Amino acid sequence: MVFDFRRLDIYRKVPKDLTQPTSTGAIISVVCSLFIIFLLVSELLSFVHMDVVSELYVDDPQSGDKIPVRIVISLPNMPCEYLGMDIQDSMGRHEVGLVENSDKLPVNQGRGCLFTSSFQINKVPGNFHVSTHSSKQQPDNPDMNHEIKELRIGERIIIPNVKSQAFNALEGKKTFDKHALSSHDYVMKIVPTVYESIDGKTRYLYQYTHAYKDYIAYGHGHKIMPAVWFRYELTPITVKYTEKRKPFYHFITMVCAIIGGTFTVAGIVDSMIFSATEMYKKFALGKLS
C-alpha cells in the first residue's frame, strides 16, 4: 500500500464551481485588504524605527576626570573689557580671568558683550562664574543682567525620542527684570548620561537641573561687584540611553498575526452576514420553519 503524501494537506482546496461569490463578500475582501495593507505599513515603520531605552545605575561612566563645558551668555549692559571667566573647585583649583577658548563680541553698540567660553571642570563640587574680578579697573555702573544662550556640559548631540531640554536647561534664561547690581546664583545638579547608539558607539553627556536666586552682595570696601555664578556638583546616579530595534522575528510574527487574524475575523463576519441574508430570504418566502 502506497502512502499518499497529499493526505497531510490541512489546506484542502474547494473547486471554484462549488463556491458562490457575493457582493457583501467582495466589499469585505476589499476592506480587509486595505486594512491589512495599513497594518503592515504601520508595523514596517515601527520595525524600522529605533526605540531608546533608559536605565539608571550608580557608577562613573567615564574614566576621565574632566568634563567639558561650553557657555554662551549675553550681557547687554556690561562692556567686554571688564568681563572674564573664573573657575574654582574643592580640589584647590582657582583660575581668575580664563582667556583660553574664550571669545568676547561687543553688542548693543559696544555697551554690552556676547561672552563665549569653553573649558573643562573637575568631577568635584565647584563653581565657575562670569565676573569683573579679573579686570584691573572696575566699571562704574556694573550690570550683570543677562540672557543665557547656551550652557551645555559634555558632548553635544540630539537623542531621538528624548527631550533635549535637560541637556541645555538654562537656554533662554533671562534676568533683565532684576536689579542692575544683583548677583545671580545658579545651583546645578549634574547627572552623568551615557548614550549607546545602535552601531555600538558610546557618547558621554551630562544633564542638569538648576535652582536660581539673585541677591546684592558687598565686597571689599563695601563695593558691589556683581557676578553670574554657576555652582555645581555631580550626582552618583548615571542615566543610560540605549538605541534598540525590534528583532526581525517579532516583525514576522506580527505580519502573520495581522494577515491571519484579519482574514479570520473577516471570514467570520462574512459568514454571519451571508447566513443572516439566507435566513431573511427564507423568511420572506415563508420557508423558514
Short mmCIF file of C-alpha atoms in Angstrom, two decimals:
data_model
loop_
_atom_site.label_atom_id
_atom_site.label_comp_id
_atom_site.label_asym_id
_atom_site.label_seq_id
_atom_site.Cartn_x
_atom_site.Cartn_y
_atom_site.Cartn_z
CA MET A 1 0.00 0.00 0.00
CA VAL A 2 1.44 3.35 -1.08
CA PHE A 3 1.03 6.25 1.34
CA ASP A 4 -0.44 9.34 -0.33
CA PHE A 5 1.58 12.32 0.92
CA ARG A 6 -1.24 14.68 -0.08
CA ARG A 7 -3.34 13.35 2.79
CA LEU A 8 -1.21 15.53 5.11
CA ASP A 9 -2.57 18.67 3.44
CA ILE A 10 -4.58 20.64 6.01
CA TYR A 11 -5.37 23.33 3.45
CA ARG A 12 -7.84 21.38 1.33
CA LYS A 13 -8.90 23.15 -1.87
CA VAL A 14 -12.54 23.66 -2.76
CA PRO A 15 -13.35 23.69 -6.52
CA LYS A 16 -14.43 27.06 -7.81
CA ASP A 17 -17.69 25.72 -9.18
CA LEU A 18 -18.67 24.81 -5.60
CA THR A 19 -18.16 28.35 -4.27
CA GLN A 20 -20.50 31.30 -4.53
CA PRO A 21 -19.24 34.92 -4.81
CA THR A 22 -21.33 37.64 -3.19
CA SER A 23 -21.31 41.45 -3.26
CA THR A 24 -21.00 41.54 0.51
CA GLY A 25 -18.02 39.21 0.37
CA ALA A 26 -16.37 41.42 -2.25
CA ILE A 27 -16.82 44.53 -0.09
CA ILE A 28 -15.45 42.75 2.97
CA SER A 29 -12.49 41.45 0.93
CA VAL A 30 -11.59 44.94 -0.33
CA VAL A 31 -11.90 46.47 3.14
CA CYS A 32 -9.93 43.58 4.61
CA SER A 33 -7.13 44.02 2.04
CA LEU A 34 -6.89 47.77 2.68
CA PHE A 35 -6.86 47.15 6.44
CA ILE A 36 -4.08 44.58 6.09
CA ILE A 37 -2.00 46.98 3.97
CA PHE A 38 -2.45 49.74 6.56
CA LEU A 39 -1.41 47.48 9.44
CA LEU A 40 1.55 46.08 7.50
CA VAL A 41 2.85 49.55 6.66
CA SER A 42 2.40 50.65 10.28
CA GLU A 43 4.24 47.58 11.54
CA LEU A 44 7.04 48.08 9.00
CA LEU A 45 7.53 51.68 10.14
CA SER A 46 7.53 50.51 13.73
CA PHE A 47 10.16 47.88 12.91
CA VAL A 48 12.41 50.36 11.09
CA HIS A 49 12.03 52.97 13.84
CA MET A 50 14.55 52.75 16.68
CA ASP A 51 13.45 52.77 20.31
CA VAL A 52 15.53 54.43 23.02
CA VAL A 53 15.52 52.53 26.32
CA SER A 54 16.65 54.26 29.51
CA GLU A 55 18.04 52.81 32.72
CA LEU A 56 19.60 54.11 35.94
CA TYR A 57 22.64 52.82 37.78
CA VAL A 58 25.29 54.02 40.24
CA ASP A 59 28.64 54.36 38.50
CA ASP A 60 31.09 56.79 36.95
CA PRO A 61 30.60 56.07 33.25
CA GLN A 62 33.68 57.91 32.04
CA SER A 63 37.19 57.11 33.23
CA GLY A 64 38.48 60.66 32.68
CA ASP A 65 38.38 63.20 35.49
CA LYS A 66 37.47 66.23 33.33
CA ILE A 67 34.12 67.39 31.97
CA PRO A 68 33.87 69.81 29.02
CA VAL A 69 31.65 72.87 29.44
CA ARG A 70 30.51 75.45 26.91
CA ILE A 71 28.72 78.67 27.84
CA VAL A 72 27.35 81.45 25.66
CA ILE A 73 25.91 84.37 27.62
CA SER A 74 24.79 87.84 26.54
CA LEU A 75 25.24 90.79 28.90
CA PRO A 76 23.80 93.82 27.06
CA ASN A 77 24.86 96.37 29.69
CA MET A 78 28.39 95.20 30.52
CA PRO A 79 31.29 96.09 28.19
CA CYS A 80 33.54 93.22 27.10
CA GLU A 81 36.70 94.80 28.53
CA TYR A 82 35.59 94.08 32.10
CA LEU A 83 34.39 90.50 31.74
CA GLY A 84 36.22 87.26 32.48
CA MET A 85 35.61 83.62 33.43
CA ASP A 86 36.70 82.40 36.88
CA ILE A 87 36.79 78.73 37.96
CA GLN A 88 37.05 77.25 41.46
CA ASP A 89 36.55 73.77 42.92
CA SER A 90 37.11 71.72 46.07
CA MET A 91 40.40 70.29 44.74
CA GLY A 92 42.03 73.71 45.12
CA ARG A 93 41.66 74.90 41.55
CA HIS A 94 41.34 78.67 41.32
CA GLU A 95 41.60 80.36 37.95
CA VAL A 96 40.71 84.02 37.51
CA GLY A 97 40.14 85.57 34.10
CA LEU A 98 40.33 82.43 31.95
CA VAL A 99 41.46 83.52 28.48
CA GLU A 100 41.93 80.22 26.62
CA ASN A 101 38.96 79.26 24.38
CA SER A 102 37.09 82.42 25.37
CA ASP A 103 35.64 84.98 23.00
CA LYS A 104 34.03 88.38 23.52
CA LEU A 105 31.84 90.05 20.93
CA PRO A 106 30.63 93.63 21.57
CA VAL A 107 26.85 94.09 21.30
CA ASN A 108 24.38 96.90 21.94
CA GLN A 109 26.68 99.45 20.25
CA GLY A 110 29.61 98.42 22.43
CA ARG A 111 27.73 98.82 25.71
CA GLY A 112 27.30 95.09 26.09
CA CYS A 113 29.02 91.82 25.35
CA LEU A 114 28.31 88.35 23.99
CA PHE A 115 30.65 86.19 26.05
CA THR A 116 31.58 82.67 24.91
CA SER A 117 33.86 80.26 26.74
CA SER A 118 34.76 76.57 26.52
CA PHE A 119 36.66 74.92 29.34
CA GLN A 120 36.85 71.79 31.48
CA ILE A 121 35.85 71.22 35.08
CA ASN A 122 36.87 68.51 37.55
CA LYS A 123 34.41 65.89 38.79
CA VAL A 124 34.20 67.52 42.20
CA PRO A 125 31.92 70.24 43.61
CA GLY A 126 32.90 73.70 42.48
CA ASN A 127 31.77 76.75 40.56
CA PHE A 128 32.51 78.85 37.52
CA HIS A 129 31.36 82.42 37.22
CA VAL A 130 31.33 85.33 34.79
CA SER A 131 32.54 88.41 36.61
CA THR A 132 34.72 91.52 36.55
CA HIS A 133 37.13 90.09 39.14
CA SER A 134 39.97 89.76 36.65
CA SER A 135 39.66 93.32 35.36
CA LYS A 136 42.28 95.83 36.53
CA GLN A 137 39.66 98.55 36.52
CA GLN A 138 36.12 98.02 37.73
CA PRO A 139 33.12 99.52 35.89
CA ASP A 140 31.39 102.49 37.45
CA ASN A 141 27.90 101.09 36.91
CA PRO A 142 28.13 97.30 36.84
CA ASP A 143 25.12 95.46 35.46
CA MET A 144 25.29 91.65 35.19
CA ASN A 145 21.73 91.13 33.98
CA HIS A 146 21.95 88.63 31.17
CA GLU A 147 20.48 86.08 28.83
CA ILE A 148 21.97 82.58 28.66
CA LYS A 149 22.14 81.47 25.04
CA GLU A 150 23.69 78.10 25.84
CA LEU A 151 25.10 76.21 28.79
CA ARG A 152 25.99 72.70 27.76
CA ILE A 153 28.02 70.13 29.69
CA GLY A 154 29.63 67.22 27.88
CA GLU A 155 29.19 66.34 24.21
CA ARG A 156 26.50 67.95 22.10
CA ILE A 157 24.16 65.52 20.34
CA ILE A 158 20.43 65.07 19.86
CA ILE A 159 18.91 61.86 21.22
CA PRO A 160 15.80 60.66 19.34
CA ASN A 161 12.62 60.42 21.45
CA VAL A 162 14.37 62.09 24.41
CA LYS A 163 13.69 65.68 25.41
CA SER A 164 16.88 67.67 24.90
CA GLN A 165 15.86 70.40 27.34
CA ALA A 166 17.64 68.75 30.28
CA PHE A 167 20.97 68.90 28.40
CA ASN A 168 20.70 72.68 27.96
CA ALA A 169 18.27 73.53 30.72
CA LEU A 170 19.33 77.16 31.10
CA GLU A 171 18.97 78.05 27.44
CA GLY A 172 16.91 81.23 27.09
CA LYS A 173 17.11 82.16 30.79
CA LYS A 174 16.79 85.96 31.16
CA THR A 175 17.26 88.18 34.19
CA PHE A 176 16.54 91.62 32.72
CA ASP A 177 13.83 92.26 35.33
CA LYS A 178 16.35 92.08 38.20
CA HIS A 179 18.19 94.94 39.92
CA ALA A 180 21.23 96.13 37.97
CA LEU A 181 23.54 95.50 40.94
CA SER A 182 22.27 91.96 41.59
CA SER A 183 24.50 88.91 41.56
CA HIS A 184 22.94 85.83 40.00
CA ASP A 185 23.37 82.40 41.53
CA TYR A 186 22.61 79.14 39.70
CA VAL A 187 22.92 75.93 41.72
CA MET A 188 23.17 72.93 39.40
CA LYS A 189 22.89 69.18 39.91
CA ILE A 190 24.77 67.45 37.09
CA VAL A 191 23.62 63.96 36.05
CA PRO A 192 26.12 61.82 34.06
CA THR A 193 24.47 60.35 30.97
CA VAL A 194 25.58 57.61 28.59
CA TYR A 195 24.14 57.24 25.10
CA GLU A 196 24.78 54.00 23.21
CA SER A 197 23.72 54.08 19.56
CA ILE A 198 22.53 51.13 17.51
CA ASP A 199 26.01 50.73 15.98
CA GLY A 200 27.58 50.29 19.44
CA LYS A 201 29.14 53.77 19.64
CA THR A 202 29.08 55.28 23.14
CA ARG A 203 28.75 59.01 23.85
CA TYR A 204 29.10 60.72 27.22
CA LEU A 205 26.71 63.54 28.06
CA TYR A 206 25.56 65.39 31.14
CA GLN A 207 22.07 66.53 32.01
CA TYR A 208 21.50 69.06 34.75
CA THR A 209 18.82 70.69 36.84
CA HIS A 210 19.13 74.10 38.41
CA ALA A 211 17.81 76.47 41.05
CA TYR A 212 18.17 80.26 40.77
CA LYS A 213 18.36 83.21 43.12
CA ASP A 214 19.56 86.81 42.88
CA TYR A 215 20.99 88.98 45.61
CA ILE A 216 23.09 92.10 46.20
CA ALA A 217 26.49 91.36 47.73
CA TYR A 218 29.09 93.80 49.00
CA GLY A 219 32.77 93.10 48.50
CA HIS A 220 35.90 94.69 49.95
CA GLY A 221 35.44 98.34 50.83
CA HIS A 222 31.67 97.89 50.72
CA LYS A 223 31.85 97.95 46.94
CA ILE A 224 29.29 95.96 44.98
CA MET A 225 30.82 93.59 42.42
CA PRO A 226 28.01 91.55 40.89
CA ALA A 227 28.70 88.27 39.09
CA VAL A 228 26.90 85.36 37.45
CA TRP A 229 27.67 82.22 39.47
CA PHE A 230 27.19 78.60 38.42
CA ARG A 231 27.69 76.29 41.39
CA TYR A 232 27.67 72.60 40.57
CA GLU A 233 28.01 69.10 41.95
CA LEU A 234 27.67 65.69 40.29
CA THR A 235 25.08 63.13 41.34
CA PRO A 236 26.16 59.49 41.83
CA ILE A 237 23.31 58.30 39.58
CA THR A 238 24.02 57.72 35.90
CA VAL A 239 21.34 57.63 33.21
CA LYS A 240 21.94 55.34 30.23
CA TYR A 241 20.07 55.56 26.95
CA THR A 242 20.38 52.61 24.55
CA GLU A 243 19.11 52.51 20.98
CA LYS A 244 17.30 49.26 20.22
CA ARG A 245 15.37 47.92 17.27
CA LYS A 246 12.71 45.23 17.39
CA PRO A 247 14.06 41.81 16.34
CA PHE A 248 13.16 40.55 12.87
CA TYR A 249 11.28 37.55 14.23
CA HIS A 250 8.98 39.96 16.06
CA PHE A 251 8.22 41.68 12.77
CA ILE A 252 7.47 38.36 11.03
CA THR A 253 5.24 37.27 13.93
CA MET A 254 3.26 40.50 13.75
CA VAL A 255 2.88 40.16 9.96
CA CYS A 256 1.48 36.64 10.34
CA ALA A 257 -0.80 37.75 13.15
CA ILE A 258 -2.11 40.69 11.12
CA ILE A 259 -2.80 38.69 7.97
CA GLY A 260 -4.17 35.59 9.71
CA GLY A 261 -6.20 37.47 12.26
CA THR A 262 -7.73 39.86 9.74
CA PHE A 263 -8.71 37.11 7.32
CA THR A 264 -10.18 35.02 10.15
CA VAL A 265 -12.28 37.87 11.54
CA ALA A 266 -13.34 38.92 8.05
CA GLY A 267 -14.36 35.33 7.26
CA ILE A 268 -16.46 35.15 10.41
CA VAL A 269 -18.15 38.47 9.61
CA ASP A 270 -18.80 37.39 6.01
CA SER A 271 -20.27 34.06 7.17
CA MET A 272 -22.55 35.80 9.66
CA ILE A 273 -23.81 38.26 7.05
CA PHE A 274 -24.30 35.50 4.47
CA SER A 275 -26.18 33.29 6.95
CA ALA A 276 -28.36 36.19 8.06
CA THR A 277 -29.15 37.05 4.41
CA GLU A 278 -30.10 33.47 3.59
CA MET A 279 -32.35 33.26 6.65
CA TYR A 280 -34.04 36.52 5.66
CA LYS A 281 -34.67 35.21 2.13
CA LYS A 282 -36.24 32.02 3.52
CA PHE A 283 -38.34 34.06 5.94
CA ALA A 284 -39.55 36.29 3.14
CA LEU A 285 -40.57 33.22 1.09
CA GLY A 286 -42.24 31.64 4.10
CA LYS A 287 -39.88 28.68 4.06
CA LEU A 288 -38.43 29.32 7.48
CA SER A 289 -39.93 26.78 9.85
#
